[in-house]
């Protein structure tokens, strides 16, 4: 396997985060809300994508990111003004960058012409001319030798072998060099020894120390630098290799380097000649750098090895005065005294926690809730007085358990921002594909909802936005003719309402064409030609399976995903969707979802001797019907008269195949339930046990989807109870299937 | 005793790659997500080598390096800059802040390890 | 997947009886063995799916192995056991009458399943093991769950 493979997943994950950051930042800049830090964040996002992409050799991504980054850098430095036109170009560039990321991921292909045009446009921002995309980034796509210095490895034990050739390099024509480390060099963790080691690798010989500047011991400043080294190198060593050794120390260690051929030609500057060739040979100093006393140089006896190790030791460090930034404040205080420390302090203290751990915690709290319920049941069975200490203690435990559960769920709650952030791009794309002018307004993006819900919000919102732009909004010409601004407004809002999250997508378009919707529904046999429907009922016909109002199937909304599928996916989350519309003024889709998929308020009922849970949100009311409220309809059907209306009666035990024949509805309890498609229905159960908050357990984790069942839970007695999928049970298709099947065996 | 390396990078992927390479080579690894985090981690550790990114939120690499050098305990600790940038002006700025060496991303295991060997005695 | 196709020669099997036939499972797939408890029946499921039980907070489907193998529904009694197995990332409980023993065997003792023109045998019996005059069918668990219903038609 490619050793890089494990990191790819992380890279793409981070890309997603960076792309969201990029877009959010650019949008803030566009609306004039951004500041210097916004530009920095935007720059960093593109920079990070480029850096990561380089590691995997995603060249076209790196190249595009580089051009983008260059433009952003100009904006960061102030060379490019932050004005709407430039930001608009960058927003489009972020879309192209996202395409590159997808391509790298193996999902789709970048439109090269578009990318090239975009790159030229970006380059045009800074230079006024087009920069070809082919130009490689500054070192970002270099190969493995793209080190600030040439990577070399040396082990001092191997040194004699490495130096073997030096005996026969006495002939002229070699390199001569000398270098004088300053205090500043030592102040950065560098060391003359390290440089000498590298030079040795290149075959340096006749290394000598010039230590005449060393003062008497009493006057020695342990942090100052007094020494200078000279060496010779074989003439065939490329100059660049030698300079590479000193590349990073730069001015902190002035280097004099000359080839003897130039010396012979007299081409070398006299100062350089003076710098070189003066120091006596000290090659032996490095034969054993840790020996106590190497051969003493005639000029000034000095223990080179001790000097070298002293430079590395902690105590006698080079003078801090070399760096003016250093103050004499206590280190502890200084640790946080960075330039941006003020900013850092303002950032809320957060920790990153593995999601698995949070999920595990939520599972455990779920267990705690179940155990607490079991305990409560045992205590009530024991007939203890409500004032007994056990009962009181148990009440407190219940309170605490509930609080813990709420707090734990809050950990996983996240603002819907992460989903909303992806939408501006989508809107731009749909707008350009449908040739409409659209402005997206978002509200309430800080509304929090459980992460499990967030992950599943994206698809329905996407479909609703597609629908709003493609079907809801008129073309600019039509709008102008109708006296509206050419630009349509689509509003995406999130809010909390009675313990649920509500997402609204509204447009200021043409509204639902009710006569047309009605005609289609009639022609497709979805409703009777003479059905009497309220405006609202007509509007909601668009959620019926098989309904599509599009005159022609455009490639935006017509991907085989009708509103009925949107509705089903929302229902699968325990949510509801509805539409309200005003002809000529626009439509609003409203979807409401539970705040979490982890717990549910349910009504515990008995049907055919089995315990079931019905989600409370689906139940309108519970009824004990009188015998004459029940009317038979057809061979097997029955309806219940509820305040003048007639709703179908569905025996839950029969619907789930647990008994062959329905019980007398008047002998049981009926739950009046409601769903957007199926309308209302009355579910007949044997008895109601009570209301309870239950922890939702997936059936799919270890098994698979079960028809008419939404999930499972564990009750106080430790047994599994199934949670009814009310919408599926009253779905006419499900019921028809049931009719056409031989009745399932009772178990 | 195994040597310890502190890695400072805001990219989770980079941190994971560094961790994998360094662990395989027998180093102990301490990870930090940005300059501020890096300085906090340093308060309780004495790494033999520090590897840092430049472009990071909260506190960038330059600020971090300056912060490290201000602490007497880490004045001699080699600091390698790991960055996609390779132009001389940026190198000089890192050097002025107190960096010991520079590695250009993308890196490979051999180049990273030899750079570490190069700056650590 | 049963972790058998590796190079270890020796591997262990857990054996049980259903009527007069002997069966075994790769012990590597077995997580635990527990007593029978009431299972909550699932609607519209094949007869061999007995329902679901609570295993320390996880909802576990229970497959009546006897019924699954086409040998008729098992009768449960207090001595019935559930063998909890790990199959393709899922935990599944297998209802059997009793567990007989743990066998150690080698790959060489496994013989190919004789062709008895039976779909159930072809689907579940991976091979047979001849041991001291007995014949033990080695059960594979890959197809133990009902076939997934095709994605719901929109």
mmCIF file of N, CA and C in Angstrom, chain A residues 255 297 348 577 638:
data_model
loop_
_atom_site.group_PDB
_atom_site.id
_atom_site.type_symbol
_atom_site.label_atom_id
_atom_site.label_comp_id
_atom_site.label_asym_id
_atom_site.label_seq_id
_atom_site.Cartn_x
_atom_site.Cartn_y
_atom_site.Cartn_z
ATOM 1 N N UNK A 255 30.881 33.673 5.388
ATOM 2 C CA UNK A 255 31.683 32.634 4.729
ATOM 3 C C UNK A 255 32.577 33.280 3.669
ATOM 4 N N UNK A 297 47.222 24.058 18.217
ATOM 5 C CA UNK A 297 47.697 24.933 17.155
ATOM 6 C C UNK A 297 48.781 25.845 17.713
ATOM 7 N N UNK A 348 -11.935 31.344 22.524
ATOM 8 C CA UNK A 348 -12.536 30.529 23.573
ATOM 9 C C UNK A 348 -11.715 29.256 23.758
ATOM 10 N N UNK A 577 -42.184 18.032 6.640
ATOM 11 C CA UNK A 577 -41.967 19.142 5.724
ATOM 12 C C UNK A 577 -43.316 19.590 5.205
ATOM 13 N N UNK A 638 -62.117 0.257 7.691
ATOM 14 C CA UNK A 638 -62.987 0.913 8.654
ATOM 15 C C UNK A 638 -62.507 2.343 8.807
#
